[in-house]
Amino acid sequence: MLPKISQKLSPFPFPWLICLFAGILMGITCDPVNAWFFAWIAFVPLWIWVIQQQHFQIKQIIPALTFAIGYYGVTLFWITGVHPMTWMGVPWFNSLLIAIACWVILIVWGSVLVTVWSLAMIFLNRWLYHPLQRVVIGVTLWCSLETLWSYTPLHWTTFAFTQSPYNLPILQLLSISGTTTVTAAIVGFNGLVAEAILLNYGRNSSRLAGGLMKGAIASGSALWAIALLVTLHLAGWLLYLQPVETSQNQAIRVGIIQGNIPNTIKLYPEGWRKAIDGYTTGYINLAQAGAEAILTPETALPFQWRQQVNQRSSFYQAILEEGVPVWVGAFGRKQGRMTNSLYSIGANGETLSRFDKVKLVPLGEYIPFEDWLGKVINRLSPLDSHLAKGDPDQTFLTPFSQAIVGICYESAYGEHFRRQAANGGEFILSASNDAHYSETMPAQHHAQDIMRAIETDRAMVRATNTGYSAIVDPRGNTLWLSDMNEYQTHLGTIYKQQTKTLYVRWGNWLNWVLLGLGIMIIIKSAATNKPSIMS
């Protein structure tokens, strides 16, 4: 039996500090720094630390925690921008506590993922003798955990997200199996680099069939890493170069209105008047400029849409006069509660369809475990977070064809878009608010929507309240991007698509393949108590 590789790098002082720095590097891959290339090396220190551990001790989770704090703390720091909420009646100090609590909760939730991965790797490593075995298991575990986390109410960043919006070639792989494809590539590359380092610079390590075998495997790991990086980027580049459908009979001239109404006035009379005036004027101008349809942001009109129809508001009257379909964000009613909805209004003013937001924001739009947590929240804040959730299997009909709808927070959930594309959606409408944050949040939100466009091979129209509104093609190219905190209108062209990517057809199939392969490796290694030759 070949002896197990058990390296202890020297020097490797203060592993918690090194892993914290590595986590920060992973965090700055996203906006506002966008140093996406660090994702391909930032996971290496934590991997090396985990593989060195032989027996479980509580202190072993500290480097994992510091990596998570650095990664999620930096990436999700924008959440603190909800403070101050004094304009909503929340006392200044309570507002600060809420903002910090939201940030800490997100970091803790991310820390659970990293800690579970680290402990599982330490536990399974006793049966894994070959570096490539560990790489496969490490990739499988991380991708599986990210997949599980994507079904929870708190989900925003994945390792795949670190590459958006600038590394478009690798992002094309999203069309194969969603974020799992790109995440697997990043984790796999980091793992191969880490294993090569362990083999080349390990101290007090037992021999793997002698120095020549050890050196050969180390070189093999490095070559596999380089080959993986080059091959996947080349494959992505070839996908990126594939032409996009631009047939005129599939074209839609779409107008976008960015109302630029600050949250501080949006829910009050001044904001109501500004909304009606701004969106009415923008609608008329775009209609007369040749728009075939017009999109407004999430809750652009902060009223129930039925009220606007009954009262014959100036916005509704403009629809009747201009006769151009509009997709308008407003409120609805369901089961005695308000809904955050997007309405498809036809040229005659009739409601063709309505889409109620499915992925509500915890604490902002609903209170998880409301029976007991609601009492605590109500003491801190007078906010009424009781919106009704939309049904996952909704369809959104337009005068052109069926559309895919994402309302704000839903942009983080690839399955939400995949399901609608599989059911016949031919283009994406993304309606968001994004006000009251720094530019980091809307930039990250735009990066999420770029990923959703690539995954589904669909053109996307984004309308936001204060920015960034945009038009994105199916390859993730941003054809137009608005300025921040300005009232803007834009008229552009998108093209309907009927194609179905592998991801749309089969969902996250790659994760199941990895799980099957990982289970076989563990069973074989545990049964034989020796490595299988996988090089």
mmCIF file of C-alpha atoms in Angstrom, residues 74-403:
data_model
loop_
_atom_site.group_PDB
_atom_site.id
_atom_site.type_symbol
_atom_site.label_atom_id
_atom_site.label_comp_id
_atom_site.label_asym_id
_atom_site.label_seq_id
_atom_site.Cartn_x
_atom_site.Cartn_y
_atom_site.Cartn_z
ATOM 1 C CA VAL A 74 -16.133 42.114 2.151
ATOM 2 C CA THR A 75 -18.500 40.848 -0.552
ATOM 3 C CA LEU A 76 -21.676 41.608 1.405
ATOM 4 C CA PHE A 77 -20.606 44.756 3.217
ATOM 5 C CA TRP A 78 -23.034 46.712 1.040
ATOM 6 C CA ILE A 79 -25.909 45.430 3.187
ATOM 7 C CA THR A 80 -24.908 47.956 5.858
ATOM 8 C CA GLY A 81 -26.123 50.621 3.435
ATOM 9 C CA VAL A 82 -29.660 50.116 4.731
ATOM 10 C CA HIS A 83 -28.591 52.415 7.577
ATOM 11 C CA PRO A 84 -29.896 54.968 8.386
ATOM 12 C CA MET A 85 -33.603 54.121 8.147
ATOM 13 C CA THR A 86 -34.780 57.129 10.108
ATOM 14 C CA TRP A 87 -36.905 58.208 7.135
ATOM 15 C CA MET A 88 -39.009 55.082 7.717
ATOM 16 C CA GLY A 89 -39.527 55.865 11.367
ATOM 17 C CA VAL A 90 -36.741 53.611 12.670
ATOM 18 C CA PRO A 91 -34.685 55.278 15.436
ATOM 19 C CA TRP A 92 -31.072 55.934 14.401
ATOM 20 C CA PHE A 93 -29.521 53.529 16.906
ATOM 21 C CA ASN A 94 -32.031 50.772 16.132
ATOM 22 C CA SER A 95 -31.307 51.300 12.432
ATOM 23 C CA LEU A 96 -27.594 50.826 13.075
ATOM 24 C CA LEU A 97 -28.267 47.634 15.038
ATOM 25 C CA ILE A 98 -30.449 46.269 12.242
ATOM 26 C CA ALA A 99 -27.781 47.016 9.598
ATOM 27 C CA ILE A 100 -25.003 45.394 11.631
ATOM 28 C CA ALA A 101 -27.222 42.429 12.502
ATOM 29 C CA CYS A 102 -28.043 41.837 8.823
ATOM 30 C CA TRP A 103 -24.342 41.922 7.918
ATOM 31 C CA VAL A 104 -23.380 39.572 10.760
ATOM 32 C CA ILE A 105 -26.182 37.118 9.928
ATOM 33 C CA LEU A 106 -24.991 36.902 6.318
ATOM 34 C CA ILE A 107 -21.385 36.352 7.433
ATOM 35 C CA VAL A 108 -22.449 33.664 9.912
ATOM 36 C CA TRP A 109 -24.534 31.901 7.280
ATOM 37 C CA GLY A 110 -21.590 31.894 4.887
ATOM 38 C CA SER A 111 -19.289 30.742 7.693
ATOM 39 C CA VAL A 112 -21.462 27.667 8.210
ATOM 40 C CA LEU A 113 -20.860 26.661 4.570
ATOM 41 C CA VAL A 114 -17.081 27.112 4.781
ATOM 42 C CA THR A 115 -16.869 25.352 8.150
ATOM 43 C CA VAL A 116 -18.921 22.364 7.004
ATOM 44 C CA TRP A 117 -16.716 22.029 3.920
ATOM 45 C CA SER A 118 -13.527 22.211 5.989
ATOM 46 C CA LEU A 119 -14.656 19.685 8.608
ATOM 47 C CA ALA A 120 -15.931 17.287 5.950
ATOM 48 C CA MET A 121 -12.599 17.453 4.121
ATOM 49 C CA ILE A 122 -10.666 16.811 7.354
ATOM 50 C CA PHE A 123 -12.885 13.832 8.121
ATOM 51 C CA LEU A 124 -12.809 12.323 4.607
ATOM 52 C CA ASN A 125 -9.109 12.965 4.084
ATOM 53 C CA ARG A 126 -8.268 9.890 6.191
ATOM 54 C CA TRP A 127 -9.401 7.724 3.246
ATOM 55 C CA LEU A 128 -8.056 9.913 0.442
ATOM 56 C CA TYR A 129 -4.465 9.153 -0.508
ATOM 57 C CA HIS A 130 -4.164 10.586 -3.968
ATOM 58 C CA PRO A 131 -4.204 14.365 -4.684
ATOM 59 C CA LEU A 132 -6.726 13.996 -7.497
ATOM 60 C CA GLN A 133 -9.061 12.143 -5.169
ATOM 61 C CA ARG A 134 -8.987 15.073 -2.772
ATOM 62 C CA VAL A 135 -9.580 17.536 -5.607
ATOM 63 C CA VAL A 136 -12.656 15.664 -6.816
ATOM 64 C CA ILE A 137 -14.066 15.364 -3.292
ATOM 65 C CA GLY A 138 -13.273 19.003 -2.486
ATOM 66 C CA VAL A 139 -15.019 20.206 -5.640
ATOM 67 C CA THR A 140 -18.003 17.949 -5.013
ATOM 68 C CA LEU A 141 -18.449 19.084 -1.427
ATOM 69 C CA TRP A 142 -18.185 22.798 -2.214
ATOM 70 C CA CYS A 143 -20.527 22.660 -5.211
ATOM 71 C CA SER A 144 -23.046 20.578 -3.253
ATOM 72 C CA LEU A 145 -23.020 23.027 -0.350
ATOM 73 C CA GLU A 146 -23.471 26.007 -2.674
ATOM 74 C CA THR A 147 -26.382 24.180 -4.290
ATOM 75 C CA LEU A 148 -27.998 23.542 -0.903
ATOM 76 C CA TRP A 149 -27.485 27.177 0.087
ATOM 77 C CA SER A 150 -29.204 28.298 -3.152
ATOM 78 C CA TYR A 151 -32.443 26.776 -1.844
ATOM 79 C CA THR A 152 -32.359 28.885 1.314
ATOM 80 C CA PRO A 153 -33.767 32.414 1.807
ATOM 81 C CA LEU A 154 -30.239 33.822 2.286
ATOM 82 C CA HIS A 155 -28.327 33.446 -0.944
ATOM 83 C CA TRP A 156 -26.282 35.929 -2.909
ATOM 84 C CA THR A 157 -22.713 35.029 -3.771
ATOM 85 C CA THR A 158 -21.150 31.876 -5.181
ATOM 86 C CA PHE A 159 -17.589 31.318 -6.351
ATOM 87 C CA ALA A 160 -18.976 31.587 -9.901
ATOM 88 C CA PHE A 161 -20.240 35.078 -9.041
ATOM 89 C CA THR A 162 -16.638 36.226 -8.505
ATOM 90 C CA GLN A 163 -16.126 36.149 -12.296
ATOM 91 C CA SER A 164 -19.054 38.410 -13.207
ATOM 92 C CA PRO A 165 -19.203 40.702 -15.081
ATOM 93 C CA TYR A 166 -15.674 40.845 -16.521
ATOM 94 C CA ASN A 167 -14.542 37.271 -17.189
ATOM 95 C CA LEU A 168 -17.145 36.617 -19.865
ATOM 96 C CA PRO A 169 -15.379 33.626 -21.489
ATOM 97 C CA ILE A 170 -15.504 31.504 -18.330
ATOM 98 C CA LEU A 171 -19.043 32.710 -17.600
ATOM 99 C CA GLN A 172 -20.245 31.088 -20.835
ATOM 100 C CA LEU A 173 -19.885 27.766 -19.029
ATOM 101 C CA LEU A 174 -22.905 28.771 -16.945
ATOM 102 C CA SER A 175 -25.046 27.596 -19.851
ATOM 103 C CA ILE A 176 -23.857 24.012 -19.211
ATOM 104 C CA SER A 177 -24.935 23.501 -15.603
ATOM 105 C CA GLY A 178 -25.434 26.909 -14.016
ATOM 106 C CA THR A 179 -23.109 28.281 -11.369
ATOM 107 C CA THR A 180 -21.883 24.763 -10.502
ATOM 108 C CA THR A 181 -19.881 24.651 -13.748
ATOM 109 C CA VAL A 182 -17.831 27.760 -12.993
ATOM 110 C CA THR A 183 -17.606 27.103 -9.259
ATOM 111 C CA ALA A 184 -16.266 23.604 -9.968
ATOM 112 C CA ALA A 185 -13.634 25.078 -12.282
ATOM 113 C CA ILE A 186 -12.471 27.585 -9.653
ATOM 114 C CA VAL A 187 -12.398 25.112 -6.763
ATOM 115 C CA GLY A 188 -10.741 22.468 -8.935
ATOM 116 C CA PHE A 189 -7.971 24.810 -10.067
ATOM 117 C CA ASN A 190 -7.314 26.013 -6.507
ATOM 118 C CA GLY A 191 -7.229 22.415 -5.302
ATOM 119 C CA LEU A 192 -4.745 21.306 -7.941
ATOM 120 C CA VAL A 193 -2.461 24.253 -7.187
ATOM 121 C CA ALA A 194 -2.679 23.537 -3.451
ATOM 122 C CA GLU A 195 -1.864 19.858 -3.943
ATOM 123 C CA ALA A 196 1.128 20.717 -6.132
ATOM 124 C CA ILE A 197 2.427 23.053 -3.407
ATOM 125 C CA LEU A 198 1.942 20.400 -0.741
ATOM 126 C CA LEU A 199 3.876 17.828 -2.750
ATOM 127 C CA ASN A 200 6.703 20.152 -3.738
ATOM 128 C CA TYR A 201 7.280 22.010 -0.469
ATOM 129 C CA GLY A 202 5.902 19.702 2.194
ATOM 130 C CA ARG A 203 8.105 18.994 5.210
ATOM 131 C CA ASN A 204 8.139 15.860 7.355
ATOM 132 C CA SER A 205 6.038 14.130 4.713
ATOM 133 C CA SER A 206 6.064 10.449 4.116
ATOM 134 C CA ARG A 207 7.204 9.268 0.728
ATOM 135 C CA LEU A 208 4.701 8.451 -1.974
ATOM 136 C CA ALA A 209 6.544 5.535 -3.582
ATOM 137 C CA GLY A 210 9.734 7.542 -3.368
ATOM 138 C CA GLY A 211 10.800 11.002 -4.399
ATOM 139 C CA LEU A 212 10.427 10.415 -8.109
ATOM 140 C CA MET A 213 6.786 9.390 -7.759
ATOM 141 C CA LYS A 214 6.125 12.315 -5.451
ATOM 142 C CA GLY A 215 7.705 14.762 -7.874
ATOM 143 C CA ALA A 216 5.860 13.254 -10.806
ATOM 144 C CA ILE A 217 2.498 13.638 -9.069
ATOM 145 C CA ALA A 218 3.355 17.197 -8.016
ATOM 146 C CA SER A 219 4.236 18.072 -11.594
ATOM 147 C CA GLY A 220 1.086 16.301 -12.753
ATOM 148 C CA SER A 221 -1.086 18.369 -10.408
ATOM 149 C CA ALA A 222 0.469 21.593 -11.675
ATOM 150 C CA LEU A 223 0.023 20.529 -15.295
ATOM 151 C CA TRP A 224 -3.576 19.491 -14.647
ATOM 152 C CA ALA A 225 -4.214 22.925 -13.104
ATOM 153 C CA ILE A 226 -2.776 24.771 -16.107
ATOM 154 C CA ALA A 227 -4.586 22.503 -18.560
ATOM 155 C CA LEU A 228 -7.876 23.010 -16.713
ATOM 156 C CA LEU A 229 -7.516 26.788 -16.670
ATOM 157 C CA VAL A 230 -6.584 27.066 -20.351
ATOM 158 C CA THR A 231 -9.058 24.478 -21.642
ATOM 159 C CA LEU A 232 -12.068 25.874 -19.829
ATOM 160 C CA HIS A 233 -11.329 29.459 -20.841
ATOM 161 C CA LEU A 234 -10.798 28.369 -24.435
ATOM 162 C CA ALA A 235 -14.073 26.426 -24.410
ATOM 163 C CA GLY A 236 -15.823 29.447 -22.923
ATOM 164 C CA TRP A 237 -14.314 31.734 -25.540
ATOM 165 C CA LEU A 238 -15.601 29.493 -28.325
ATOM 166 C CA LEU A 239 -19.085 29.622 -26.788
ATOM 167 C CA TYR A 240 -18.787 33.381 -26.442
ATOM 168 C CA LEU A 241 -18.063 33.705 -30.163
ATOM 169 C CA GLN A 242 -21.274 31.913 -31.153
ATOM 170 C CA PRO A 243 -23.574 34.361 -32.993
ATOM 171 C CA VAL A 244 -26.694 35.637 -31.244
ATOM 172 C CA GLU A 245 -30.088 35.532 -32.959
ATOM 173 C CA THR A 246 -30.801 38.949 -34.525
ATOM 174 C CA SER A 247 -33.663 38.136 -36.880
ATOM 175 C CA GLN A 248 -35.983 41.114 -37.265
ATOM 176 C CA ASN A 249 -39.084 39.013 -36.782
ATOM 177 C CA GLN A 250 -37.744 38.215 -33.276
ATOM 178 C CA ALA A 251 -36.913 41.844 -32.435
ATOM 179 C CA ILE A 252 -38.696 43.964 -29.810
ATOM 180 C CA ARG A 253 -38.068 47.680 -29.417
ATOM 181 C CA VAL A 254 -38.133 48.098 -25.645
ATOM 182 C CA GLY A 255 -38.133 51.294 -23.642
ATOM 183 C CA ILE A 256 -36.749 51.570 -20.104
ATOM 184 C CA ILE A 257 -37.683 54.192 -17.517
ATOM 185 C CA GLN A 258 -35.369 54.767 -14.558
ATOM 186 C CA GLY A 259 -37.490 56.925 -12.266
ATOM 187 C CA ASN A 260 -34.765 57.905 -9.757
ATOM 188 C CA ILE A 261 -37.085 58.312 -6.789
ATOM 189 C CA PRO A 262 -35.117 58.006 -3.520
ATOM 190 C CA ASN A 263 -36.478 55.577 -0.949
ATOM 191 C CA THR A 264 -36.603 58.460 1.511
ATOM 192 C CA ILE A 265 -39.644 59.889 -0.328
ATOM 193 C CA LYS A 266 -40.901 56.913 -2.342
ATOM 194 C CA LEU A 267 -43.620 55.830 0.077
ATOM 195 C CA TYR A 268 -44.849 59.340 0.862
ATOM 196 C CA PRO A 269 -47.004 61.896 -1.035
ATOM 197 C CA GLU A 270 -43.982 63.661 -2.546
ATOM 198 C CA GLY A 271 -42.715 60.354 -3.920
ATOM 199 C CA TRP A 272 -46.153 59.345 -5.191
ATOM 200 C CA ARG A 273 -46.491 62.551 -7.190
ATOM 201 C CA LYS A 274 -42.960 62.263 -8.551
ATOM 202 C CA ALA A 275 -43.591 58.646 -9.562
ATOM 203 C CA ILE A 276 -46.808 59.406 -11.430
ATOM 204 C CA ASP A 277 -45.302 62.437 -13.201
ATOM 205 C CA GLY A 278 -41.957 60.836 -14.042
ATOM 206 C CA TYR A 279 -43.259 57.523 -15.309
ATOM 207 C CA THR A 280 -46.108 59.127 -17.232
ATOM 208 C CA THR A 281 -43.742 61.526 -18.999
ATOM 209 C CA GLY A 282 -41.208 58.768 -19.693
ATOM 210 C CA TYR A 283 -43.904 56.455 -21.024
ATOM 211 C CA ILE A 284 -45.275 59.055 -23.423
ATOM 212 C CA ASN A 285 -41.837 60.038 -24.705
ATOM 213 C CA LEU A 286 -40.761 56.450 -25.310
ATOM 214 C CA ALA A 287 -44.077 55.533 -26.919
ATOM 215 C CA GLN A 288 -43.795 58.437 -29.326
ATOM 216 C CA ALA A 289 -40.150 57.534 -30.037
ATOM 217 C CA GLY A 290 -41.198 54.139 -31.375
ATOM 218 C CA ALA A 291 -41.110 51.805 -28.385
ATOM 219 C CA GLU A 292 -43.113 48.619 -28.830
ATOM 220 C CA ALA A 293 -43.134 47.952 -25.086
ATOM 221 C CA ILE A 294 -41.905 49.760 -21.977
ATOM 222 C CA LEU A 295 -40.500 48.421 -18.711
ATOM 223 C CA THR A 296 -40.592 50.206 -15.332
ATOM 224 C CA PRO A 297 -38.705 49.231 -12.124
ATOM 225 C CA GLU A 298 -39.900 47.239 -9.151
ATOM 226 C CA THR A 299 -42.854 49.031 -7.484
ATOM 227 C CA ALA A 300 -42.295 51.992 -9.791
ATOM 228 C CA LEU A 301 -45.831 53.045 -8.899
ATOM 229 C CA PRO A 302 -46.057 52.427 -5.124
ATOM 230 C CA PHE A 303 -49.782 51.734 -5.269
ATOM 231 C CA GLN A 304 -52.052 48.828 -5.962
ATOM 232 C CA TRP A 305 -52.408 48.662 -9.745
ATOM 233 C CA ARG A 306 -56.155 48.177 -9.498
ATOM 234 C CA GLN A 307 -56.386 51.603 -7.843
ATOM 235 C CA GLN A 308 -54.574 53.208 -10.793
ATOM 236 C CA VAL A 309 -57.054 51.607 -13.192
ATOM 237 C CA ASN A 310 -60.129 52.556 -11.179
ATOM 238 C CA GLN A 311 -58.960 56.129 -10.645
ATOM 239 C CA ARG A 312 -57.862 56.551 -14.276
ATOM 240 C CA SER A 313 -54.518 57.963 -13.170
ATOM 241 C CA SER A 314 -52.486 60.003 -15.651
ATOM 242 C CA PHE A 315 -50.186 57.006 -16.187
ATOM 243 C CA TYR A 316 -53.088 54.700 -16.994
ATOM 244 C CA GLN A 317 -54.670 57.349 -19.196
ATOM 245 C CA ALA A 318 -51.404 57.634 -21.147
ATOM 246 C CA ILE A 319 -51.551 53.884 -21.864
ATOM 247 C CA LEU A 320 -55.066 54.245 -23.263
ATOM 248 C CA GLU A 321 -54.010 57.188 -25.442
ATOM 249 C CA GLU A 322 -50.633 55.931 -26.715
ATOM 250 C CA GLY A 323 -51.554 52.251 -27.005
ATOM 251 C CA VAL A 324 -48.101 50.842 -26.214
ATOM 252 C CA PRO A 325 -47.877 47.798 -23.905
ATOM 253 C CA VAL A 326 -46.113 48.351 -20.584
ATOM 254 C CA TRP A 327 -44.661 46.144 -17.879
ATOM 255 C CA VAL A 328 -45.235 48.104 -14.720
ATOM 256 C CA GLY A 329 -44.073 47.448 -11.183
ATOM 257 C CA ALA A 330 -46.785 47.991 -8.572
ATOM 258 C CA PHE A 331 -48.462 46.284 -5.631
ATOM 259 C CA GLY A 332 -51.172 43.650 -5.705
ATOM 260 C CA ARG A 333 -53.255 41.675 -3.227
ATOM 261 C CA LYS A 334 -53.114 37.988 -2.380
ATOM 262 C CA GLN A 335 -54.593 36.151 0.580
ATOM 263 C CA GLY A 336 -55.232 39.404 2.401
ATOM 264 C CA ARG A 337 -51.662 40.666 2.017
ATOM 265 C CA MET A 338 -49.833 42.920 -0.398
ATOM 266 C CA THR A 339 -47.692 41.468 -3.197
ATOM 267 C CA ASN A 340 -44.673 42.941 -4.948
ATOM 268 C CA SER A 341 -45.770 42.461 -8.560
ATOM 269 C CA LEU A 342 -44.987 43.132 -12.187
ATOM 270 C CA TYR A 343 -48.020 43.671 -14.427
ATOM 271 C CA SER A 344 -48.215 43.069 -18.169
ATOM 272 C CA ILE A 345 -50.571 45.700 -19.529
ATOM 273 C CA GLY A 346 -51.750 45.478 -23.128
ATOM 274 C CA ALA A 347 -52.202 48.313 -25.615
ATOM 275 C CA ASN A 348 -55.862 48.627 -24.619
ATOM 276 C CA GLY A 349 -55.055 48.987 -20.916
ATOM 277 C CA GLU A 350 -56.160 45.472 -20.021
ATOM 278 C CA THR A 351 -54.062 43.376 -17.646
ATOM 279 C CA LEU A 352 -52.690 40.422 -19.607
ATOM 280 C CA SER A 353 -50.697 38.860 -16.799
ATOM 281 C CA ARG A 354 -49.288 39.473 -13.340
ATOM 282 C CA PHE A 355 -46.153 38.082 -11.713
ATOM 283 C CA ASP A 356 -45.857 38.153 -7.929
ATOM 284 C CA LYS A 357 -42.372 38.159 -6.463
ATOM 285 C CA VAL A 358 -41.404 34.649 -5.346
ATOM 286 C CA LYS A 359 -38.079 35.207 -3.549
ATOM 287 C CA LEU A 360 -38.946 37.738 -0.872
ATOM 288 C CA VAL A 361 -36.205 39.482 1.123
ATOM 289 C CA PRO A 362 -36.015 38.168 4.709
ATOM 290 C CA LEU A 363 -36.832 40.879 7.264
ATOM 291 C CA GLY A 364 -37.378 43.418 4.478
ATOM 292 C CA GLU A 365 -40.445 41.825 2.859
ATOM 293 C CA TYR A 366 -41.297 39.024 5.249
ATOM 294 C CA ILE A 367 -40.245 37.845 8.696
ATOM 295 C CA PRO A 368 -38.860 34.293 8.898
ATOM 296 C CA PHE A 369 -40.296 32.308 11.822
ATOM 297 C CA GLU A 370 -42.736 35.163 12.253
ATOM 298 C CA ASP A 371 -44.465 33.762 15.335
ATOM 299 C CA TRP A 372 -41.436 34.338 17.548
ATOM 300 C CA LEU A 373 -38.901 36.377 15.572
ATOM 301 C CA GLY A 374 -41.581 38.918 14.615
ATOM 302 C CA LYS A 375 -41.876 40.052 18.219
ATOM 303 C CA VAL A 376 -38.162 40.862 18.382
ATOM 304 C CA ILE A 377 -38.174 42.688 15.032
ATOM 305 C CA ASN A 378 -41.211 44.755 15.949
ATOM 306 C CA ARG A 379 -39.447 46.014 19.049
ATOM 307 C CA LEU A 380 -36.541 47.292 16.987
ATOM 308 C CA SER A 381 -38.465 48.549 13.981
ATOM 309 C CA PRO A 382 -41.956 49.712 13.014
ATOM 310 C CA LEU A 383 -41.535 48.237 9.497
ATOM 311 C CA ASP A 384 -44.414 46.136 8.212
ATOM 312 C CA SER A 385 -42.692 43.183 6.534
ATOM 313 C CA HIS A 386 -45.649 41.019 5.630
ATOM 314 C CA LEU A 387 -45.787 40.641 1.859
ATOM 315 C CA ALA A 388 -47.374 37.560 0.304
ATOM 316 C CA LYS A 389 -45.125 35.211 -1.648
ATOM 317 C CA GLY A 390 -45.773 34.430 -5.311
ATOM 318 C CA ASP A 391 -46.176 30.907 -6.660
ATOM 319 C CA PRO A 392 -42.984 29.428 -8.197
ATOM 320 C CA ASP A 393 -44.792 28.087 -11.291
ATOM 321 C CA GLN A 394 -46.163 31.435 -12.504
ATOM 322 C CA THR A 395 -46.008 32.394 -16.186
ATOM 323 C CA PHE A 396 -45.880 35.942 -17.534
ATOM 324 C CA LEU A 397 -47.681 36.621 -20.802
ATOM 325 C CA THR A 398 -46.908 39.610 -23.011
ATOM 326 C CA PRO A 399 -48.233 40.736 -26.424
ATOM 327 C CA PHE A 400 -45.059 39.297 -27.985
ATOM 328 C CA SER A 401 -44.549 35.969 -26.206
ATOM 329 C CA GLN A 402 -44.008 34.570 -22.754
ATOM 330 C CA ALA A 403 -41.344 36.373 -20.720
#
